């Protein structure tokens, strides 16, 4: 014998077994993905940003390398992403974002449904930064004006990888089909991945026009137009008087 007492051998194989089980389960599903979402800039045109970290601590981002990340962002009625702007950004290789359905950017918030936009990016490192330009919709004026609260929820996070490496992970999650990227109409199979949100929920307060102001403004506008017209009529009248007394201008002479 090599001095391997049967109990010790059993213990060692036990440890080896447990370690590999631990490894496999870590491989199969401890994604440990974290995201910080923020709304930058001021005013009616803003920048929705996403900072995403994959397995930061335990150095396992190889699991995600060369995979494609797809965010499915729902925007509330008061906020939209402009499809024309997104297609320009895609053409210039700035961001790869695509509206899920047609988006009517003219509609006021009260008449618009929430919309969905995909933002897609390849994972190169353990960290990915993504962004989406968003705009406030016009809100129908109310008496008293005020603000509306538009809550932007965290997106759903999907992955697709060039090989089968995610097959054994998250078996319960059914693959979902949607666009592969913005450059083709082709659809790909994606898998939803759980993650932790590391930021506060985003609430964008958008000012609503005040109907009281509008009525004052309309009365003011009407007055200006009326006075202006009176002034014009008076001027035309005076001009006519002058020209009719001018003998050189008299068509009859
Ligand atoms: C939005 O923010 C990101 C990250 O800070 C930046 O790279 C991008 O240029 C910004 N976009 C706009 C339109 O400001
Ligand atoms: C978009 O997806 C299609 C289908 O998978 C692929 O052939 C094409 O190379 C992709 N384009 C970009 C720019 O990633």
mmCIF file of C-alpha atoms and ligand atoms in Angstrom:
data_model
loop_
_atom_site.group_PDB
_atom_site.id
_atom_site.type_symbol
_atom_site.label_atom_id
_atom_site.label_comp_id
_atom_site.label_asym_id
_atom_site.label_seq_id
_atom_site.Cartn_x
_atom_site.Cartn_y
_atom_site.Cartn_z
ATOM 1 C CA UNK A 1 0.000 0.000 0.000
ATOM 2 C CA UNK A 2 1.092 3.613 -0.589
ATOM 3 C CA UNK A 3 0.145 4.504 2.915
ATOM 4 C CA UNK A 4 -3.265 5.609 1.773
ATOM 5 C CA UNK A 5 -5.567 4.634 4.491
ATOM 6 C CA UNK A 6 -8.938 3.772 3.060
ATOM 7 C CA UNK A 7 -10.700 6.531 5.012
ATOM 8 C CA UNK A 8 -8.298 9.195 3.797
ATOM 9 C CA UNK A 9 -8.757 8.011 0.208
ATOM 10 C CA UNK A 10 -12.471 8.269 0.634
ATOM 11 C CA UNK A 11 -12.109 11.749 2.087
ATOM 12 C CA UNK A 12 -9.907 12.893 -0.804
ATOM 13 C CA UNK A 13 -12.249 11.588 -3.467
ATOM 14 C CA UNK A 14 -15.070 13.168 -1.588
ATOM 15 C CA UNK A 15 -13.325 16.557 -1.649
ATOM 16 C CA UNK A 16 -12.506 16.203 -5.348
ATOM 17 C CA UNK A 17 -16.116 15.361 -6.065
ATOM 18 C CA UNK A 18 -17.493 18.284 -4.066
ATOM 19 C CA UNK A 19 -15.045 20.699 -5.679
ATOM 20 C CA UNK A 20 -16.087 19.672 -9.153
ATOM 21 C CA UNK A 21 -19.748 19.965 -8.217
ATOM 22 C CA UNK A 22 -19.033 23.432 -6.922
ATOM 23 C CA UNK A 23 -17.141 24.305 -10.103
ATOM 24 C CA UNK A 24 -19.911 23.006 -12.312
ATOM 25 C CA UNK A 25 -22.611 24.842 -10.467
ATOM 26 C CA UNK A 26 -20.547 28.019 -10.570
ATOM 27 C CA UNK A 27 -20.113 27.448 -14.271
ATOM 28 C CA UNK A 28 -23.721 26.709 -14.783
ATOM 29 C CA UNK A 29 -25.357 29.585 -13.143
ATOM 30 C CA UNK A 30 -23.755 32.022 -10.788
ATOM 31 C CA UNK A 31 -23.817 34.868 -13.208
ATOM 32 C CA UNK A 32 -23.075 37.580 -10.666
ATOM 33 C CA UNK A 33 -23.960 40.395 -13.025
ATOM 34 C CA UNK A 34 -24.454 43.895 -11.627
ATOM 35 C CA UNK A 35 -25.819 46.990 -13.285
ATOM 36 C CA UNK A 36 -25.868 50.705 -12.514
ATOM 37 C CA UNK A 37 -28.426 52.677 -14.438
ATOM 38 C CA UNK A 38 -28.457 56.487 -14.546
ATOM 39 C CA UNK A 39 -30.228 59.344 -16.291
ATOM 40 C CA UNK A 40 -27.758 62.040 -17.301
ATOM 41 C CA UNK A 41 -28.095 65.652 -18.501
ATOM 42 C CA UNK A 42 -30.938 68.087 -17.883
ATOM 43 C CA UNK A 43 -34.015 69.220 -19.745
ATOM 44 C CA UNK A 44 -36.162 67.355 -22.267
ATOM 45 C CA UNK A 45 -33.328 65.417 -23.936
ATOM 46 C CA UNK A 46 -31.372 63.041 -21.759
ATOM 47 C CA UNK A 47 -28.937 60.176 -21.737
ATOM 48 C CA UNK A 48 -29.961 56.890 -20.142
ATOM 49 C CA UNK A 49 -26.733 55.064 -19.260
ATOM 50 C CA UNK A 50 -25.947 51.517 -18.181
ATOM 51 C CA UNK A 51 -22.771 50.327 -16.521
ATOM 52 C CA UNK A 52 -22.700 46.527 -16.365
ATOM 53 C CA UNK A 53 -20.121 44.399 -14.562
ATOM 54 C CA UNK A 54 -19.754 40.673 -15.163
ATOM 55 C CA UNK A 55 -18.368 38.551 -12.343
ATOM 56 C CA UNK A 56 -16.177 41.395 -11.184
ATOM 57 C CA UNK A 57 -14.590 39.733 -8.162
ATOM 58 C CA UNK A 58 -13.989 36.128 -9.048
ATOM 59 C CA UNK A 59 -12.444 36.794 -12.408
ATOM 60 C CA UNK A 60 -14.808 34.600 -14.330
ATOM 61 C CA UNK A 61 -15.766 36.871 -17.126
ATOM 62 C CA UNK A 62 -14.474 34.335 -19.653
ATOM 63 C CA UNK A 63 -17.969 32.916 -19.327
ATOM 64 C CA UNK A 64 -19.276 36.033 -21.057
ATOM 65 C CA UNK A 65 -16.472 36.818 -23.447
ATOM 66 C CA UNK A 66 -17.613 37.395 -27.036
ATOM 67 C CA UNK A 67 -21.207 36.988 -26.043
ATOM 68 C CA UNK A 68 -23.701 39.599 -27.169
ATOM 69 C CA UNK A 69 -25.629 41.519 -24.581
ATOM 70 C CA UNK A 70 -29.161 42.685 -25.323
ATOM 71 C CA UNK A 71 -31.067 45.048 -23.035
ATOM 72 C CA UNK A 72 -34.809 45.279 -23.392
ATOM 73 C CA UNK A 73 -35.739 48.704 -22.069
ATOM 74 C CA UNK A 74 -39.374 49.655 -21.542
ATOM 75 C CA UNK A 75 -39.903 53.416 -21.633
ATOM 76 C CA UNK A 76 -43.004 54.862 -19.926
ATOM 77 C CA UNK A 77 -45.582 56.864 -21.913
ATOM 78 C CA UNK A 78 -43.942 60.196 -21.100
ATOM 79 C CA UNK A 79 -40.540 59.210 -22.522
ATOM 80 C CA UNK A 80 -39.401 57.955 -25.931
ATOM 81 C CA UNK A 81 -36.346 57.013 -27.955
ATOM 82 C CA UNK A 82 -36.414 58.520 -31.448
ATOM 83 C CA UNK A 83 -36.194 55.780 -34.153
ATOM 84 C CA UNK A 84 -34.583 58.161 -36.687
ATOM 85 C CA UNK A 85 -31.955 59.220 -34.202
ATOM 86 C CA UNK A 86 -31.270 55.561 -33.352
ATOM 87 C CA UNK A 87 -30.805 54.628 -36.995
ATOM 88 C CA UNK A 88 -28.327 57.500 -37.443
ATOM 89 C CA UNK A 89 -26.427 56.326 -34.368
ATOM 90 C CA UNK A 90 -26.402 52.771 -35.761
ATOM 91 C CA UNK A 91 -25.101 53.932 -39.132
ATOM 92 C CA UNK A 92 -22.309 55.845 -37.396
ATOM 93 C CA UNK A 93 -21.487 52.836 -35.202
ATOM 94 C CA UNK A 94 -22.158 54.791 -32.026
ATOM 95 C CA UNK A 95 -24.743 52.510 -30.459
ATOM 96 C CA UNK A 96 -26.772 49.566 -31.640
ATOM 97 C CA UNK A 97 -30.308 50.332 -30.478
ATOM 98 C CA UNK A 98 -33.566 49.383 -32.188
ATOM 99 C CA UNK A 99 -37.184 50.145 -31.357
ATOM 100 C CA UNK A 100 -39.231 46.961 -30.912
ATOM 101 C CA UNK A 101 -42.355 48.450 -32.488
ATOM 102 C CA UNK A 102 -43.138 51.550 -34.426
ATOM 103 C CA UNK A 103 -42.841 54.663 -32.254
ATOM 104 C CA UNK A 104 -44.909 57.773 -32.940
ATOM 105 C CA UNK A 105 -42.842 60.622 -31.575
ATOM 106 C CA UNK A 106 -45.581 63.199 -32.198
ATOM 107 C CA UNK A 107 -48.069 61.782 -29.719
ATOM 108 C CA UNK A 108 -48.518 63.530 -26.384
ATOM 109 C CA UNK A 109 -47.726 61.383 -23.349
ATOM 110 C CA UNK A 110 -51.400 60.864 -22.567
ATOM 111 C CA UNK A 111 -52.052 59.191 -25.946
ATOM 112 C CA UNK A 112 -48.911 57.104 -26.198
ATOM 113 C CA UNK A 113 -48.435 53.556 -24.919
ATOM 114 C CA UNK A 114 -45.142 52.634 -23.229
ATOM 115 C CA UNK A 115 -42.538 51.670 -25.849
ATOM 116 C CA UNK A 116 -39.768 49.092 -25.939
ATOM 117 C CA UNK A 117 -36.226 49.593 -27.228
ATOM 118 C CA UNK A 118 -33.422 47.048 -27.547
ATOM 119 C CA UNK A 119 -29.847 48.096 -26.915
ATOM 120 C CA UNK A 120 -27.277 45.558 -28.127
ATOM 121 C CA UNK A 121 -23.539 45.368 -27.521
ATOM 122 C CA UNK A 122 -20.746 42.816 -27.736
ATOM 123 C CA UNK A 123 -19.003 41.934 -24.476
ATOM 124 C CA UNK A 124 -15.253 42.473 -24.724
ATOM 125 C CA UNK A 125 -14.283 42.929 -21.104
ATOM 126 C CA UNK A 126 -15.739 42.271 -17.715
ATOM 127 C CA UNK A 127 -17.363 45.688 -17.995
ATOM 128 C CA UNK A 128 -19.759 47.074 -20.547
ATOM 129 C CA UNK A 129 -21.045 50.647 -20.842
ATOM 130 C CA UNK A 130 -24.124 51.310 -22.877
ATOM 131 C CA UNK A 131 -26.363 54.308 -23.385
ATOM 132 C CA UNK A 132 -29.609 55.359 -24.993
ATOM 133 C CA UNK A 133 -30.716 58.913 -25.879
ATOM 134 C CA UNK A 134 -34.214 59.529 -24.516
ATOM 135 C CA UNK A 135 -36.632 62.424 -24.857
ATOM 136 C CA UNK A 136 -39.601 63.722 -22.902
ATOM 137 C CA UNK A 137 -42.950 63.692 -24.642
ATOM 138 C CA UNK A 138 -45.140 66.747 -24.702
ATOM 139 C CA UNK A 139 -47.748 66.497 -21.937
ATOM 140 C CA UNK A 140 -51.233 67.911 -22.428
ATOM 141 C CA UNK A 141 -51.567 71.080 -20.316
ATOM 142 C CA UNK A 142 -53.492 70.950 -17.067
ATOM 143 C CA UNK A 143 -54.935 73.691 -14.868
ATOM 144 C CA UNK A 144 -52.221 74.484 -12.370
ATOM 145 C CA UNK A 145 -49.436 72.860 -14.437
ATOM 146 C CA UNK A 146 -46.993 70.884 -12.277
ATOM 147 C CA UNK A 147 -44.846 67.842 -12.932
ATOM 148 C CA UNK A 148 -45.505 64.275 -13.994
ATOM 149 C CA UNK A 149 -43.409 61.434 -12.635
ATOM 150 C CA UNK A 150 -42.094 59.035 -15.266
ATOM 151 C CA UNK A 151 -40.545 55.959 -13.715
ATOM 152 C CA UNK A 152 -37.984 54.179 -15.885
ATOM 153 C CA UNK A 153 -37.661 50.572 -14.775
ATOM 154 C CA UNK A 154 -34.427 48.571 -15.111
ATOM 155 C CA UNK A 155 -34.241 46.690 -18.432
ATOM 156 C CA UNK A 156 -34.364 42.949 -18.966
ATOM 157 C CA UNK A 157 -30.926 41.589 -19.700
ATOM 158 C CA UNK A 158 -30.409 38.946 -22.393
ATOM 159 C CA UNK A 159 -27.315 37.162 -23.637
ATOM 160 C CA UNK A 160 -26.422 35.126 -26.677
ATOM 161 C CA UNK A 161 -23.044 33.487 -27.076
ATOM 162 C CA UNK A 162 -21.223 32.188 -30.162
ATOM 163 C CA UNK A 163 -21.243 28.641 -28.729
ATOM 164 C CA UNK A 164 -23.379 26.490 -26.457
ATOM 165 C CA UNK A 165 -21.817 27.662 -23.223
ATOM 166 C CA UNK A 166 -25.042 29.033 -21.782
ATOM 167 C CA UNK A 167 -27.055 25.928 -22.591
ATOM 168 C CA UNK A 168 -26.537 24.348 -19.196
ATOM 169 C CA UNK A 169 -27.161 27.608 -17.327
ATOM 170 C CA UNK A 170 -30.524 28.822 -16.285
ATOM 171 C CA UNK A 171 -32.345 25.882 -17.852
ATOM 172 C CA UNK A 172 -35.628 27.173 -16.509
ATOM 173 C CA UNK A 173 -35.372 30.305 -18.632
ATOM 174 C CA UNK A 174 -36.863 29.681 -22.050
ATOM 175 C CA UNK A 175 -34.921 31.206 -24.914
ATOM 176 C CA UNK A 176 -36.567 34.306 -26.382
ATOM 177 C CA UNK A 177 -36.393 35.298 -30.040
ATOM 178 C CA UNK A 178 -35.824 38.838 -31.115
ATOM 179 C CA UNK A 179 -33.599 40.835 -33.483
ATOM 180 C CA UNK A 180 -29.929 39.789 -33.611
ATOM 181 C CA UNK A 181 -28.827 43.394 -34.071
ATOM 182 C CA UNK A 182 -29.943 46.566 -35.767
ATOM 183 C CA UNK A 183 -28.274 45.774 -39.075
ATOM 184 C CA UNK A 184 -30.480 42.880 -40.161
ATOM 185 C CA UNK A 185 -34.057 41.739 -39.832
ATOM 186 C CA UNK A 186 -32.853 38.307 -38.756
ATOM 187 C CA UNK A 187 -33.900 37.047 -35.320
ATOM 188 C CA UNK A 188 -31.679 35.299 -32.805
ATOM 189 C CA UNK A 189 -32.317 33.180 -29.749
ATOM 190 C CA UNK A 190 -31.531 34.996 -26.505
ATOM 191 C CA UNK A 191 -31.458 33.897 -22.903
ATOM 192 C CA UNK A 192 -32.575 36.121 -20.058
ATOM 193 C CA UNK A 193 -29.940 36.490 -17.360
ATOM 194 C CA UNK A 194 -30.606 37.572 -13.774
ATOM 195 C CA UNK A 195 -28.668 40.544 -12.409
ATOM 196 C CA UNK A 196 -28.601 42.906 -9.453
ATOM 197 C CA UNK A 197 -29.455 46.568 -9.802
ATOM 198 C CA UNK A 198 -26.927 48.695 -7.935
ATOM 199 C CA UNK A 199 -28.652 52.065 -8.428
ATOM 200 C CA UNK A 200 -31.844 53.767 -7.226
ATOM 201 C CA UNK A 201 -34.872 53.538 -9.433
ATOM 202 C CA UNK A 202 -35.033 56.317 -12.001
ATOM 203 C CA UNK A 203 -37.856 58.849 -11.891
ATOM 204 C CA UNK A 204 -37.873 61.589 -14.482
ATOM 205 C CA UNK A 205 -40.084 64.517 -13.462
ATOM 206 C CA UNK A 206 -41.381 66.240 -16.573
ATOM 207 C CA UNK A 207 -43.074 69.653 -16.392
ATOM 208 C CA UNK A 208 -46.631 69.933 -17.637
ATOM 209 C CA UNK A 209 -47.861 73.135 -19.288
ATOM 210 C CA UNK A 210 -50.190 75.258 -17.159
ATOM 211 C CA UNK A 211 -53.578 75.905 -18.782
ATOM 212 C CA UNK A 212 -53.862 79.197 -16.804
ATOM 213 C CA UNK A 213 -50.745 80.433 -18.509
ATOM 214 C CA UNK A 214 -52.090 79.351 -21.872
ATOM 215 C CA UNK A 215 -55.287 81.370 -21.462
ATOM 216 C CA UNK A 216 -53.266 84.440 -20.442
ATOM 217 C CA UNK A 217 -50.946 83.882 -23.369
ATOM 218 C CA UNK A 218 -53.850 83.523 -25.827
ATOM 219 C CA UNK A 219 -55.573 86.685 -24.580
ATOM 220 C CA UNK A 220 -52.258 88.503 -24.893
ATOM 221 C CA UNK A 221 -51.681 87.170 -28.400
ATOM 222 C CA UNK A 222 -55.200 88.133 -29.498
ATOM 223 C CA UNK A 223 -54.728 91.655 -28.130
ATOM 224 C CA UNK A 224 -51.425 92.086 -29.926
ATOM 225 C CA UNK A 225 -52.966 90.889 -33.188
ATOM 226 C CA UNK A 226 -55.997 93.172 -32.782
ATOM 227 C CA UNK A 227 -53.915 96.267 -32.008
ATOM 228 C CA UNK A 228 -51.515 95.441 -34.824
ATOM 229 C CA UNK A 229 -54.383 95.049 -37.308
ATOM 230 C CA UNK A 230 -55.990 98.311 -36.200
ATOM 231 C CA UNK A 231 -52.680 100.064 -36.653
ATOM 232 C CA UNK A 232 -52.288 98.572 -40.126
ATOM 233 C CA UNK A 233 -55.810 99.527 -41.175
ATOM 234 C CA UNK A 234 -55.198 103.061 -39.951
ATOM 235 C CA UNK A 235 -51.911 103.248 -41.875
ATOM 236 C CA UNK A 236 -53.504 101.941 -45.072
ATOM 237 C CA UNK A 237 -56.337 104.395 -44.691
ATOM 238 C CA UNK A 238 -53.951 107.321 -44.204
ATOM 239 C CA UNK A 239 -51.904 106.165 -47.179
ATOM 240 C CA UNK A 240 -55.035 106.106 -49.339
ATOM 241 C CA UNK A 241 -56.009 109.624 -48.189
ATOM 242 C CA UNK A 242 -52.558 110.955 -49.032
ATOM 243 C CA UNK A 243 -52.399 109.277 -52.451
ATOM 244 C CA UNK A 244 -55.892 110.404 -53.440
ATOM 245 C CA UNK A 245 -54.935 114.036 -52.671
ATOM 246 C CA UNK A 246 -51.763 113.716 -54.666
ATOM 247 C CA UNK A 247 -52.508 115.164 -58.105
ATOM 248 C CA UNK A 248 -49.598 113.302 -59.732
ATOM 249 C CA UNK A 249 -51.018 110.036 -58.567
ATOM 250 C CA UNK A 250 -54.544 110.630 -59.737
ATOM 251 C CA UNK A 251 -55.402 108.114 -62.484
ATOM 252 C CA UNK A 252 -58.060 110.469 -63.801
ATOM 253 C CA UNK A 253 -55.695 113.326 -64.551
HETATM 254 C C1 LIG B 1 -24.229 59.432 -23.035
HETATM 255 O O1 LIG B 1 -23.305 59.014 -22.052
HETATM 256 C C2 LIG B 1 -22.281 58.157 -22.537
HETATM 257 C C3 LIG B 1 -21.484 57.665 -21.358
HETATM 258 O O2 LIG B 1 -21.189 58.674 -20.467
HETATM 259 C C4 LIG B 1 -21.446 58.901 -23.565
HETATM 260 O O3 LIG B 1 -20.443 58.050 -24.082
HETATM 261 C C5 LIG B 1 -22.352 59.369 -24.693
HETATM 262 O O4 LIG B 1 -21.641 60.107 -25.625
HETATM 263 C C6 LIG B 1 -23.496 60.200 -24.118
HETATM 264 N N1 LIG B 1 -24.401 60.529 -25.198
HETATM 265 C C7 LIG B 1 -24.909 61.741 -25.386
HETATM 266 C C8 LIG B 1 -25.828 61.932 -26.537
HETATM 267 O O5 LIG B 1 -24.630 62.668 -24.640
HETATM 268 C C1 LIG B 2 -26.098 41.244 -37.352
HETATM 269 O O1 LIG B 2 -26.625 39.946 -37.254
HETATM 270 C C2 LIG B 2 -26.501 39.165 -38.415
HETATM 271 C C3 LIG B 2 -27.200 37.851 -38.152
HETATM 272 O O2 LIG B 2 -26.668 37.181 -37.073
HETATM 273 C C4 LIG B 2 -25.020 38.982 -38.746
HETATM 274 O O3 LIG B 2 -24.877 38.249 -39.936
HETATM 275 C C5 LIG B 2 -24.369 40.357 -38.914
HETATM 276 O O4 LIG B 2 -22.980 40.213 -39.110
HETATM 277 C C6 LIG B 2 -24.610 41.202 -37.677
HETATM 278 N N1 LIG B 2 -24.110 42.538 -37.913
HETATM 279 C C7 LIG B 2 -23.412 43.212 -37.003
HETATM 280 C C8 LIG B 2 -22.968 44.573 -37.393
HETATM 281 O O5 LIG B 2 -23.109 42.745 -35.926
#
